[in-house]
Amino acid sequence: MMHVLTMPLLETIEIHQILHDAQAFLNGDRWMPNRETFVANLFFEPSTRTKFSFEVAEKKLGLQVLNFEAQTSSVTKGETLYDTVKTLEAIGTNIVVIRHQQDHYFDDLVGRISIPIINGGDGCGHHPTQSLLDLLTIKQEFGTFEGLKVVIVGDIRHSRVARSNAEVLHRLGASVWFSGPRSWIDDSIPYGNFIDIDDAVEMADVMMMLRIQHERHAVKMVTTQSDYHHQYGLTIEREQRMKKDSIIMHPAPINRDVEIASELVECERSRIFKQMTNGVAVRMAVLKRAIE
Ligand code: NCD
């Protein structure tokens, strides 16, 4: 079954194949399934980029798109995720894309439903398609992952993006570093070492900035936005100390002047909007893999 659930579950060779197919789509390759294919997008958490880039990818591949709104579905009547997905399968859906607030929501589905599941983000767990689009962006820039220094900055503990990227970047030969408040550098992510932001900017090839995941905090953060920016954020002064060819990434949504100075969002080093463009191509490649 061609699920995409977590990065560790994707073999390195499959990752390279997806990146290759995504780049081919960006270069103008076309591909469509030879039979009618229905895909349902189930988003139980807010999303702009992931949801719409999946939808654009699906439409570019000529798929029939079913959009699901949790608030207007039978989930409000107490239906479980399993019963919802089983229903979609029964009515002829061929693929499901799911974003859900529960870590590893897919454990309840795998082996019990017979259509591919593509994970659009599970709680603090994983976000494999974000990771794939980040890999594509890095590959376009540097041609390789081997020996690159990638610093992931911010709310590491609550970030599924950090968790997915740390594992795969380490696997592909990059060295991964974490920066930000110490209490958010999570031992459950084993692939990075701590680095102070002021040292990080001078060393990094990639500065990967993260939004503070307030919605996942049990205790409200006390630091002000401005204090956070000056202590841990990518300020204009810090950007000026970055190496000549190093780049800035961010999965977005961005909280301007918190994790990154507003002026840097579209600066020359920023690949933030390129990441989004790459997201459509990566999702086309992942959908193609699920259909073939
Ligand atoms: C991220 C997410 O939802 O995990 N956004 C995204 O998919 N591009 C990051 C975030 O919400 O901060």
XYZ file of C-alpha atoms and ligand atoms in Angstrom:
304
model
C 0.000 0.000 0.000
C 1.484 3.306 -1.094
C 0.733 5.269 2.076
C 2.793 8.303 2.985
C 2.604 8.400 6.790
C 6.004 9.377 8.196
C 9.457 10.021 6.751
C 11.080 7.054 8.570
C 8.597 4.780 6.777
C 9.778 6.018 3.360
C 12.885 4.315 2.072
C 15.684 6.569 0.840
C 15.265 5.275 -2.704
C 11.540 6.145 -2.622
C 12.351 9.641 -1.378
C 14.751 10.191 -4.274
C 12.107 8.894 -6.703
C 9.469 11.316 -5.337
C 11.907 14.254 -5.556
C 12.785 13.234 -9.103
C 9.123 13.014 -10.142
C 8.351 16.336 -8.465
C 11.197 18.058 -10.291
C 9.947 16.525 -13.554
C 6.493 18.016 -12.899
C 8.130 21.405 -12.301
C 9.973 20.987 -15.587
C 6.683 20.498 -17.413
C 6.112 16.727 -17.358
C 2.482 15.698 -17.450
C 0.869 12.593 -16.029
C -2.748 11.565 -15.525
C -4.312 8.344 -14.261
C -6.016 6.257 -16.924
C -9.201 5.826 -14.929
C -11.453 8.067 -12.867
C -9.829 8.623 -9.455
C -11.472 10.182 -6.412
C -9.425 11.756 -3.676
C -10.840 13.053 -0.379
C -9.117 15.787 1.612
C -9.918 15.451 5.321
C -8.621 18.398 7.301
C -9.474 18.311 10.994
C -7.014 21.125 11.733
C -6.640 24.554 10.125
C -4.596 24.644 6.946
C -3.999 27.009 4.050
C -0.911 25.809 2.162
C -1.162 22.086 2.687
C -4.878 21.932 1.875
C -4.807 24.147 -1.191
C -1.564 22.796 -2.576
C -3.000 19.286 -2.347
C -6.109 20.516 -4.122
C -4.120 22.215 -6.887
C -1.948 19.097 -7.253
C -5.052 16.889 -7.452
C -6.688 19.087 -10.080
C -3.490 19.229 -12.145
C -3.543 15.419 -12.206
C -7.184 15.429 -13.310
C -8.444 13.801 -10.099
C -11.980 14.147 -8.754
C -11.611 16.130 -5.529
C -13.865 15.609 -2.498
C -13.415 18.245 0.174
C -14.433 17.347 3.683
C -15.223 19.840 6.410
C -15.113 18.288 9.881
C -17.578 20.895 11.226
C -20.303 19.944 8.728
C -19.670 16.176 8.727
C -20.996 13.340 10.872
C -17.882 13.697 13.044
C -20.047 16.223 14.914
C -22.464 13.313 15.590
C -19.698 11.270 17.204
C -18.476 9.300 14.193
C -14.894 8.040 14.570
C -12.100 8.763 12.105
C -12.025 5.072 11.189
C -15.755 5.006 10.384
C -15.425 8.222 8.389
C -12.578 6.851 6.269
C -14.318 3.462 5.906
C -17.363 5.332 4.601
C -15.277 7.226 2.050
C -13.730 3.955 0.942
C -17.176 2.325 0.607
C -18.487 5.090 -1.633
C -15.565 4.771 -4.011
C -12.862 7.154 -2.807
C -9.470 5.991 -4.063
C -7.097 8.048 -1.853
C -7.459 9.997 1.402
C -5.339 12.943 2.497
C -5.700 13.505 6.245
C -4.605 16.195 8.671
C -5.567 15.472 12.263
C -4.666 16.870 15.670
C -3.966 13.436 17.153
C -0.383 12.122 16.949
C -0.299 8.883 14.930
C -4.049 8.996 14.118
C -3.217 6.657 11.230
C -2.322 3.733 13.550
C -6.058 3.179 13.878
C -6.520 3.008 10.092
C -3.522 1.155 8.673
C -4.361 -2.476 7.871
C -8.093 -1.838 8.291
C -8.769 0.202 5.181
C -7.604 -0.636 1.701
C -6.954 2.768 0.118
C -3.730 4.798 0.411
C -3.519 7.385 3.191
C -1.399 10.492 2.728
C -0.596 12.221 5.998
C -1.018 15.993 5.817
C 0.184 16.365 9.417
C -0.575 14.506 12.674
C -0.437 16.552 15.881
C 3.171 17.026 17.002
C 4.054 13.880 15.076
C 4.919 13.998 11.394
C 4.434 16.083 8.265
C 6.010 14.036 5.483
C 4.868 16.076 2.466
C 6.235 19.253 4.081
C 9.498 17.441 4.617
C 9.598 16.277 0.992
C 9.010 19.795 -0.302
C 11.728 21.072 2.024
C 14.097 18.416 0.673
C 13.286 19.404 -2.905
C 13.976 23.058 -2.087
C 17.339 22.193 -0.513
C 18.264 19.887 -3.397
C 17.477 22.571 -5.987
C 19.748 24.934 -4.111
C 22.744 22.762 -3.231
C 22.365 19.676 -5.445
C 23.089 17.412 -2.467
C 22.342 16.905 1.228
C 25.733 15.437 2.082
C 27.692 17.677 4.455
C 25.101 20.479 4.573
C 24.566 22.221 7.893
C 20.879 22.676 8.578
C 19.776 24.582 11.673
C 16.130 24.152 12.699
C 15.087 27.049 14.910
C 12.193 27.483 17.315
C 9.516 25.312 18.831
C 11.228 22.001 18.079
C 9.291 20.060 20.718
C 5.854 20.766 19.246
C 6.840 20.821 15.579
C 5.983 17.911 13.314
C 8.022 19.695 10.618
C 11.156 19.572 12.790
C 10.560 15.934 13.661
C 10.102 14.849 10.030
C 13.007 16.906 8.710
C 15.567 16.052 11.401
C 15.327 12.328 10.756
C 15.506 12.464 6.980
C 18.165 15.170 6.723
C 20.369 13.170 9.073
C 19.712 10.047 6.997
C 20.648 11.848 3.777
C 23.986 13.016 5.187
C 23.281 16.552 6.403
C 24.232 17.647 9.904
C 21.216 18.863 11.824
C 21.301 21.451 14.598
C 18.564 22.826 16.817
C 18.301 26.354 18.153
C 15.717 28.168 20.274
C 14.573 27.966 23.886
C 16.314 25.017 25.572
C 13.055 23.752 27.042
C 11.796 23.175 23.477
C 14.798 21.178 22.314
C 13.274 17.779 22.617
C 15.271 14.660 23.465
C 12.678 12.673 21.535
C 14.288 14.050 18.355
C 17.687 12.368 18.422
C 19.340 13.783 15.333
C 20.447 17.280 16.282
C 22.716 19.171 18.659
C 21.909 22.481 20.307
C 23.443 25.640 18.905
C 22.984 29.251 19.951
C 21.280 31.366 17.280
C 24.242 33.777 17.128
C 26.624 30.926 16.296
C 24.049 29.232 14.062
C 23.687 32.095 11.594
C 27.429 32.096 10.857
C 27.636 28.346 10.337
C 24.377 27.315 8.660
C 23.786 26.554 5.006
C 20.065 26.442 5.765
C 18.277 28.357 8.518
C 14.911 26.635 8.894
C 12.669 28.853 11.011
C 9.556 27.564 12.802
C 6.416 29.216 14.100
C 5.733 28.886 17.830
C 3.048 26.177 18.030
C 0.878 27.996 20.586
C -2.073 25.708 19.877
C -0.107 22.747 21.249
C 1.145 24.421 24.422
C -0.388 23.107 27.636
C 1.004 26.150 29.478
C 0.834 29.537 27.794
C 4.207 31.012 26.830
C 5.282 33.951 28.988
C 7.986 35.577 26.824
C 6.738 38.556 24.792
C 6.914 38.357 21.001
C 9.558 41.042 20.914
C 11.736 39.331 23.554
C 11.426 36.072 21.670
C 12.470 37.773 18.439
C 15.563 39.306 19.991
C 16.624 36.184 21.862
C 15.843 33.428 19.383
C 14.575 34.936 16.136
C 16.170 35.663 12.788
C 16.697 39.399 13.127
C 17.999 41.637 10.356
C 21.330 41.895 12.163
C 21.669 38.103 12.348
C 20.762 37.685 8.667
C 23.661 39.959 7.770
C 26.066 37.516 9.415
C 24.848 34.522 7.369
C 27.200 32.960 4.800
C 27.017 34.218 1.235
C 25.041 31.343 -0.285
C 23.054 30.196 2.694
C 19.262 30.248 2.573
C 16.278 30.875 4.817
C 13.343 28.474 4.918
C 10.067 28.419 6.848
C 7.105 26.034 6.431
C 4.701 28.931 7.162
C 2.341 30.255 8.434
C 4.745 32.994 9.490
C 4.402 35.126 12.563
C 6.253 38.191 11.286
C 8.711 39.834 13.676
C 8.509 36.862 16.032
C 10.579 33.990 14.604
C 11.682 36.059 11.590
C 11.957 39.781 10.866
C 9.204 40.855 8.508
C 11.747 42.341 6.055
C 13.432 38.951 5.652
C 10.337 37.035 4.552
C 10.911 37.955 0.899
C 14.629 38.773 1.043
C 17.090 37.370 -1.475
C 17.985 34.365 0.676
C 14.419 33.475 1.460
C 13.072 30.362 -0.228
C 9.768 30.519 1.645
C 7.512 31.028 -1.373
C 9.589 28.640 -3.472
C 8.869 26.005 -0.834
C 5.151 26.516 -1.452
C 5.542 26.197 -5.226
C 7.546 23.012 -4.672
C 4.782 21.752 -2.410
C 2.381 21.381 -5.312
C 4.892 19.368 -7.357
C 5.830 17.126 -4.435
C 2.169 16.434 -3.726
C 1.577 15.590 -7.388
C 4.457 13.092 -7.159
C 3.096 11.560 -3.956
C -0.410 11.239 -5.432
C 0.986 9.676 -8.607
C 2.834 7.115 -6.471
C -0.408 6.308 -4.633
C -2.347 5.803 -7.880
C 0.148 3.862 -10.015
C 3.037 23.650 9.372
C 2.117 22.646 10.013
O 0.905 22.706 9.854
O 2.658 21.770 10.644
N 2.466 24.316 8.319
C 2.441 23.749 7.070
O 1.879 22.711 6.854
N 3.092 24.399 6.097
C 3.748 24.513 10.335
C 2.993 25.341 11.326
O 1.780 25.246 11.477
O 3.657 26.124 12.000
